Amino acid sequence: MGAGDTELSSRVTPSPQRDHVLTVLAAGLLAATLAAICHETVGHGLGCIAAGGEIQLLTSIWFRCHGATSLTDAGGAISGLVFGGLVLALPMRRVGNSAMRMTLFMFSAISLLWVAAQIIAHPALDRDDWHFIAMRWHWPLVWRPLLATVGVLSYVAIVRWIALLLRDPAAPSARAIYLAYVAAAISAVLAGWMWAPLPTRSALEGLLTLGVAPMGLLVAAARINPDHSGGAPIAKSWLFVAISLLVFAAFALIQGRGLGPLADCSGSRSAPTEWCVL
């Protein structure tokens, strides 16, 4: 092929398509919302009901159950592992819609890393799910380093799994992952802020849970070959953007504002007011 042919070829070769930014942001927004529903509403909620308890408080990031058991405490982790693992194991090529493919990938990665980060943090912080389980079962002090070690190993394994999946030509680009991640973190802060009794603390908890805990996803994305732009760019879909915004708005205005007798920190006959001091 001559020089002239090469020049002509470079002119007619189409440039790679770019991801539609608003659709990518909507995917991150929806993914974070689904992850919160999976962990708090489905996981802890069903765990509370299955234990014969009564849901006292349900927000975007807080959950309290009167009559809770270890099943209630572990419910969020179980739900995140089951649904996150199943979705992440789904071959990307089988999801034809690029926006949904991005959403499912982000949802599963966030859900799994959320669980692993909890296993690392709770032994040191003396709070939340795994601390409650340890106290209920009177685990010896060695549970702290052992569980934290399991958490670290799990976190590393999940990050490696994600990095391996990102080699797939159908995987999203690093740029798309970064944008969706930012949207997910911001949505968690906004949803947390909706709970009037403790807006600042809830917003901070949302940031830590969905903005800091899944940072392994950014590590995995950074390992993507710079030439990898994703096998199928995230196509523009105003319908998807609208649906994502509606789902998030409903979530923030209903669950984000708090459900249950302790939603306004007023207490109830079956649960003391101090349960609201988180």
Short mmCIF file of C-alpha atoms in Angstrom, two decimals:
data_model
loop_
_atom_site.label_atom_id
_atom_site.label_comp_id
_atom_site.label_asym_id
_atom_site.label_seq_id
_atom_site.Cartn_x
_atom_site.Cartn_y
_atom_site.Cartn_z
CA MET A 1 0.00 0.00 0.00
CA GLY A 2 1.46 3.36 -1.05
CA ALA A 3 1.79 6.52 0.99
CA GLY A 4 -1.23 8.04 -0.72
CA ASP A 5 -3.34 5.02 0.12
CA THR A 6 -2.22 5.21 3.74
CA GLU A 7 -3.20 8.86 3.97
CA LEU A 8 -6.61 8.15 2.42
CA SER A 9 -7.15 5.23 4.80
CA SER A 10 -6.41 7.40 7.84
CA ARG A 11 -8.94 9.94 6.62
CA VAL A 12 -11.81 7.52 6.14
CA THR A 13 -11.17 5.38 9.25
CA PRO A 14 -13.86 6.38 11.76
CA SER A 15 -12.68 7.60 15.14
CA PRO A 16 -13.71 5.53 18.18
CA GLN A 17 -17.13 6.36 19.57
CA ARG A 18 -17.16 8.05 22.95
CA ASP A 19 -19.39 7.26 25.89
CA HIS A 20 -22.42 9.48 26.38
CA VAL A 21 -21.56 11.26 29.62
CA LEU A 22 -25.09 11.79 30.96
CA THR A 23 -26.01 8.16 30.33
CA VAL A 24 -22.85 7.02 32.12
CA LEU A 25 -23.63 9.28 35.09
CA ALA A 26 -27.18 7.94 35.17
CA ALA A 27 -25.80 4.38 35.24
CA GLY A 28 -23.69 5.22 38.29
CA LEU A 29 -26.67 6.89 39.95
CA LEU A 30 -28.90 3.88 39.37
CA ALA A 31 -26.20 1.38 40.37
CA ALA A 32 -25.64 3.04 43.75
CA THR A 33 -29.38 3.21 44.39
CA LEU A 34 -29.81 -0.48 43.59
CA ALA A 35 -26.82 -1.38 45.79
CA ALA A 36 -28.36 0.48 48.75
CA ILE A 37 -31.73 -1.17 48.20
CA CYS A 38 -30.06 -4.57 47.90
CA HIS A 39 -28.07 -4.15 51.11
CA GLU A 40 -30.42 -2.22 53.38
CA THR A 41 -33.95 -2.93 52.14
CA VAL A 42 -33.65 -6.47 50.83
CA GLY A 43 -30.80 -7.76 52.99
CA HIS A 44 -31.41 -6.27 56.41
CA GLY A 45 -35.15 -5.84 55.82
CA LEU A 46 -35.82 -9.48 54.98
CA GLY A 47 -33.37 -10.53 57.69
CA CYS A 48 -35.42 -8.60 60.23
CA ILE A 49 -38.74 -10.00 59.04
CA ALA A 50 -37.38 -13.56 58.84
CA ALA A 51 -36.21 -13.27 62.45
CA GLY A 52 -39.68 -12.21 63.54
CA GLY A 53 -38.53 -8.67 64.25
CA GLU A 54 -40.05 -5.30 63.47
CA ILE A 55 -38.35 -2.73 61.26
CA GLN A 56 -37.89 0.43 63.30
CA LEU A 57 -35.75 2.52 60.97
CA LEU A 58 -34.90 2.22 57.28
CA THR A 59 -33.11 4.99 55.40
CA SER A 60 -30.73 5.00 52.47
CA ILE A 61 -27.86 4.03 54.77
CA TRP A 62 -29.23 3.21 58.26
CA PHE A 63 -31.24 0.23 59.46
CA ARG A 64 -32.58 -0.68 62.89
CA CYS A 65 -34.71 -3.68 63.80
CA HIS A 66 -36.50 -4.43 67.07
CA GLY A 67 -35.94 -8.11 67.76
CA ALA A 68 -32.93 -8.37 65.46
CA THR A 69 -30.84 -11.53 65.33
CA SER A 70 -27.54 -12.41 63.67
CA LEU A 71 -29.51 -13.14 60.51
CA THR A 72 -30.69 -9.54 60.51
CA ASP A 73 -27.15 -8.24 61.01
CA ALA A 74 -25.69 -10.46 58.30
CA GLY A 75 -28.60 -9.91 55.92
CA GLY A 76 -27.01 -6.96 54.14
CA ALA A 77 -23.77 -8.83 53.53
CA ILE A 78 -25.58 -11.97 52.39
CA SER A 79 -27.72 -10.02 49.94
CA GLY A 80 -24.74 -8.08 48.60
CA LEU A 81 -22.66 -11.22 48.12
CA VAL A 82 -25.44 -13.22 46.48
CA PHE A 83 -26.81 -10.61 44.10
CA GLY A 84 -23.49 -8.88 43.52
CA GLY A 85 -21.72 -12.15 42.81
CA LEU A 86 -24.42 -13.47 40.50
CA VAL A 87 -24.58 -10.27 38.47
CA LEU A 88 -20.80 -9.91 38.21
CA ALA A 89 -20.57 -13.51 37.00
CA LEU A 90 -23.00 -12.74 34.18
CA PRO A 91 -21.10 -12.49 30.86
CA MET A 92 -21.09 -8.85 29.78
CA ARG A 93 -21.74 -9.75 26.17
CA ARG A 94 -25.13 -11.20 27.12
CA VAL A 95 -26.39 -7.76 28.18
CA GLY A 96 -27.16 -6.03 24.92
CA ASN A 97 -28.06 -2.58 26.25
CA SER A 98 -24.84 -0.71 27.00
CA ALA A 99 -26.39 1.47 29.73
CA MET A 100 -27.80 -1.53 31.57
CA ARG A 101 -24.51 -3.38 31.14
CA MET A 102 -22.73 -0.46 32.79
CA THR A 103 -25.31 -0.29 35.57
CA LEU A 104 -25.13 -3.99 36.39
CA PHE A 105 -21.35 -3.95 36.38
CA MET A 106 -21.21 -0.96 38.74
CA PHE A 107 -23.94 -2.41 40.98
CA SER A 108 -22.17 -5.74 41.41
CA ALA A 109 -18.72 -4.22 41.96
CA ILE A 110 -20.02 -1.72 44.53
CA SER A 111 -22.07 -4.37 46.36
CA LEU A 112 -19.20 -6.84 46.68
CA LEU A 113 -16.59 -4.27 47.69
CA TRP A 114 -19.05 -2.77 50.21
CA VAL A 115 -19.30 -6.14 51.97
CA ALA A 116 -15.54 -6.75 51.95
CA ALA A 117 -14.85 -3.25 53.29
CA GLN A 118 -17.30 -3.83 56.15
CA ILE A 119 -15.49 -7.02 57.11
CA ILE A 120 -12.24 -5.04 57.26
CA ALA A 121 -13.58 -1.99 59.11
CA HIS A 122 -16.09 -3.31 61.64
CA PRO A 123 -13.60 -5.23 63.83
CA ALA A 124 -11.61 -2.02 64.31
CA LEU A 125 -14.53 0.39 64.68
CA ASP A 126 -16.65 -1.64 67.14
CA ARG A 127 -19.82 -0.80 65.25
CA ASP A 128 -22.43 -2.11 62.88
CA ASP A 129 -23.16 -5.55 61.48
CA TRP A 130 -20.11 -7.71 62.21
CA HIS A 131 -19.53 -6.11 65.60
CA PHE A 132 -23.14 -6.89 66.53
CA ILE A 133 -22.75 -10.50 65.40
CA ALA A 134 -19.53 -10.91 67.42
CA MET A 135 -21.20 -9.51 70.52
CA ARG A 136 -24.26 -11.76 70.13
CA TRP A 137 -22.12 -14.90 69.83
CA HIS A 138 -19.49 -13.80 72.36
CA TRP A 139 -16.63 -14.39 69.95
CA PRO A 140 -13.15 -14.34 71.54
CA LEU A 141 -10.99 -11.27 70.85
CA VAL A 142 -9.13 -13.11 68.12
CA TRP A 143 -12.17 -12.53 65.89
CA ARG A 144 -10.95 -9.02 65.17
CA PRO A 145 -7.65 -9.80 63.40
CA LEU A 146 -9.06 -12.95 61.83
CA LEU A 147 -12.11 -11.25 60.35
CA ALA A 148 -10.08 -8.25 59.21
CA THR A 149 -7.67 -10.61 57.45
CA VAL A 150 -10.55 -12.37 55.72
CA GLY A 151 -11.84 -8.96 54.67
CA VAL A 152 -8.51 -7.86 53.19
CA LEU A 153 -8.08 -11.11 51.28
CA SER A 154 -11.66 -10.90 50.02
CA TYR A 155 -11.23 -7.29 48.94
CA VAL A 156 -8.05 -8.08 47.01
CA ALA A 157 -9.71 -11.09 45.36
CA ILE A 158 -12.72 -9.02 44.29
CA VAL A 159 -10.51 -6.28 42.84
CA ARG A 160 -8.56 -8.88 40.87
CA TRP A 161 -11.80 -10.42 39.61
CA ILE A 162 -13.03 -7.02 38.46
CA ALA A 163 -9.69 -6.25 36.79
CA LEU A 164 -9.87 -9.57 34.95
CA LEU A 165 -13.39 -8.83 33.72
CA LEU A 166 -12.31 -5.42 32.48
CA ARG A 167 -10.10 -7.13 29.90
CA ASP A 168 -13.27 -8.17 28.09
CA PRO A 169 -13.77 -6.13 24.90
CA ALA A 170 -17.35 -5.54 26.03
CA ALA A 171 -16.20 -4.01 29.33
CA PRO A 172 -16.61 -0.28 29.94
CA SER A 173 -13.71 2.11 29.57
CA ALA A 174 -11.79 3.44 32.57
CA ARG A 175 -13.19 6.91 31.88
CA ALA A 176 -16.75 5.60 32.04
CA ILE A 177 -16.03 3.81 35.32
CA TYR A 178 -14.56 6.97 36.87
CA LEU A 179 -17.58 9.05 35.85
CA ALA A 180 -20.10 6.47 37.06
CA TYR A 181 -18.19 6.13 40.33
CA VAL A 182 -18.40 9.86 41.01
CA ALA A 183 -22.13 9.84 40.28
CA ALA A 184 -22.63 6.89 42.62
CA ALA A 185 -20.78 8.60 45.47
CA ILE A 186 -22.64 11.89 45.03
CA SER A 187 -26.00 10.11 44.92
CA ALA A 188 -25.21 8.35 48.22
CA VAL A 189 -24.38 11.68 49.85
CA LEU A 190 -27.59 13.28 48.57
CA ALA A 191 -29.76 10.34 49.65
CA GLY A 192 -28.14 10.33 53.09
CA TRP A 193 -28.73 14.06 53.44
CA MET A 194 -32.46 13.48 53.04
CA TRP A 195 -32.79 12.02 56.54
CA ALA A 196 -33.68 15.12 58.56
CA PRO A 197 -32.68 13.97 62.10
CA LEU A 198 -29.00 13.43 61.14
CA PRO A 199 -28.45 14.78 57.63
CA THR A 200 -24.73 15.54 57.88
CA ARG A 201 -23.81 12.27 59.54
CA SER A 202 -25.97 10.29 57.14
CA ALA A 203 -24.44 12.07 54.15
CA LEU A 204 -20.96 11.29 55.48
CA GLU A 205 -21.90 7.66 56.05
CA GLY A 206 -23.18 7.49 52.49
CA LEU A 207 -19.89 8.91 51.22
CA LEU A 208 -17.85 6.42 53.23
CA THR A 209 -20.02 3.48 52.21
CA LEU A 210 -20.44 4.16 48.50
CA GLY A 211 -17.63 6.62 47.85
CA VAL A 212 -14.72 5.20 49.86
CA ALA A 213 -15.46 1.52 50.48
CA PRO A 214 -15.60 0.56 46.76
CA MET A 215 -12.38 2.40 45.81
CA GLY A 216 -10.91 -0.91 44.72
CA LEU A 217 -13.00 -0.44 41.60
CA LEU A 218 -10.89 2.60 40.73
CA VAL A 219 -7.75 0.53 41.26
CA ALA A 220 -9.06 -2.11 38.87
CA ALA A 221 -10.02 0.53 36.30
CA ALA A 222 -6.55 2.08 36.49
CA ARG A 223 -5.10 -1.23 35.28
CA ILE A 224 -7.00 -1.06 32.01
CA ASN A 225 -4.77 -0.72 28.98
CA PRO A 226 -4.92 2.94 27.84
CA ASP A 227 -5.81 1.74 24.35
CA HIS A 228 -8.88 -0.10 25.67
CA SER A 229 -11.89 2.12 25.08
CA GLY A 230 -14.52 -0.51 25.75
CA GLY A 231 -15.96 -2.88 23.20
CA ALA A 232 -19.25 -1.02 23.06
CA PRO A 233 -19.35 2.65 24.12
CA ILE A 234 -22.20 3.65 26.42
CA ALA A 235 -24.78 4.87 23.94
CA LYS A 236 -27.00 7.88 24.51
CA SER A 237 -30.37 6.99 26.00
CA TRP A 238 -32.54 9.79 27.31
CA LEU A 239 -35.14 7.25 28.39
CA PHE A 240 -32.57 5.49 30.56
CA VAL A 241 -31.44 8.81 32.04
CA ALA A 242 -35.05 9.74 32.86
CA ILE A 243 -35.81 6.36 34.45
CA SER A 244 -32.62 6.49 36.54
CA LEU A 245 -33.47 9.95 37.81
CA LEU A 246 -37.02 8.89 38.67
CA VAL A 247 -35.83 5.80 40.53
CA PHE A 248 -33.30 7.81 42.51
CA ALA A 249 -35.80 10.56 43.28
CA ALA A 250 -38.34 8.04 44.57
CA PHE A 251 -35.67 6.30 46.63
CA ALA A 252 -34.36 9.53 48.15
CA LEU A 253 -37.80 11.00 48.87
CA ILE A 254 -39.28 7.81 50.33
CA GLN A 255 -36.57 5.64 51.86
CA GLY A 256 -34.00 8.41 52.13
CA ARG A 257 -36.30 10.46 54.36
CA GLY A 258 -36.73 7.47 56.63
CA LEU A 259 -39.30 4.75 57.15
CA GLY A 260 -40.46 3.19 60.41
CA PRO A 261 -41.33 4.43 63.91
CA LEU A 262 -37.85 5.90 64.42
CA ALA A 263 -37.80 7.81 61.13
CA ASP A 264 -38.27 11.08 63.01
CA CYS A 265 -36.41 9.96 66.17
CA SER A 266 -39.62 10.15 68.18
CA GLY A 267 -39.40 6.57 69.42
CA SER A 268 -42.25 4.13 69.92
CA ARG A 269 -43.64 1.80 72.53
CA SER A 270 -41.68 -1.12 71.12
CA ALA A 271 -38.37 0.72 70.65
CA PRO A 272 -36.69 3.31 72.87
CA THR A 273 -35.82 6.72 71.47
CA GLU A 274 -32.10 6.20 72.10
CA TRP A 275 -32.04 3.72 69.22
CA CYS A 276 -32.03 6.80 67.03
CA VAL A 277 -28.64 7.87 68.38
CA LEU A 278 -26.53 6.15 65.77
#
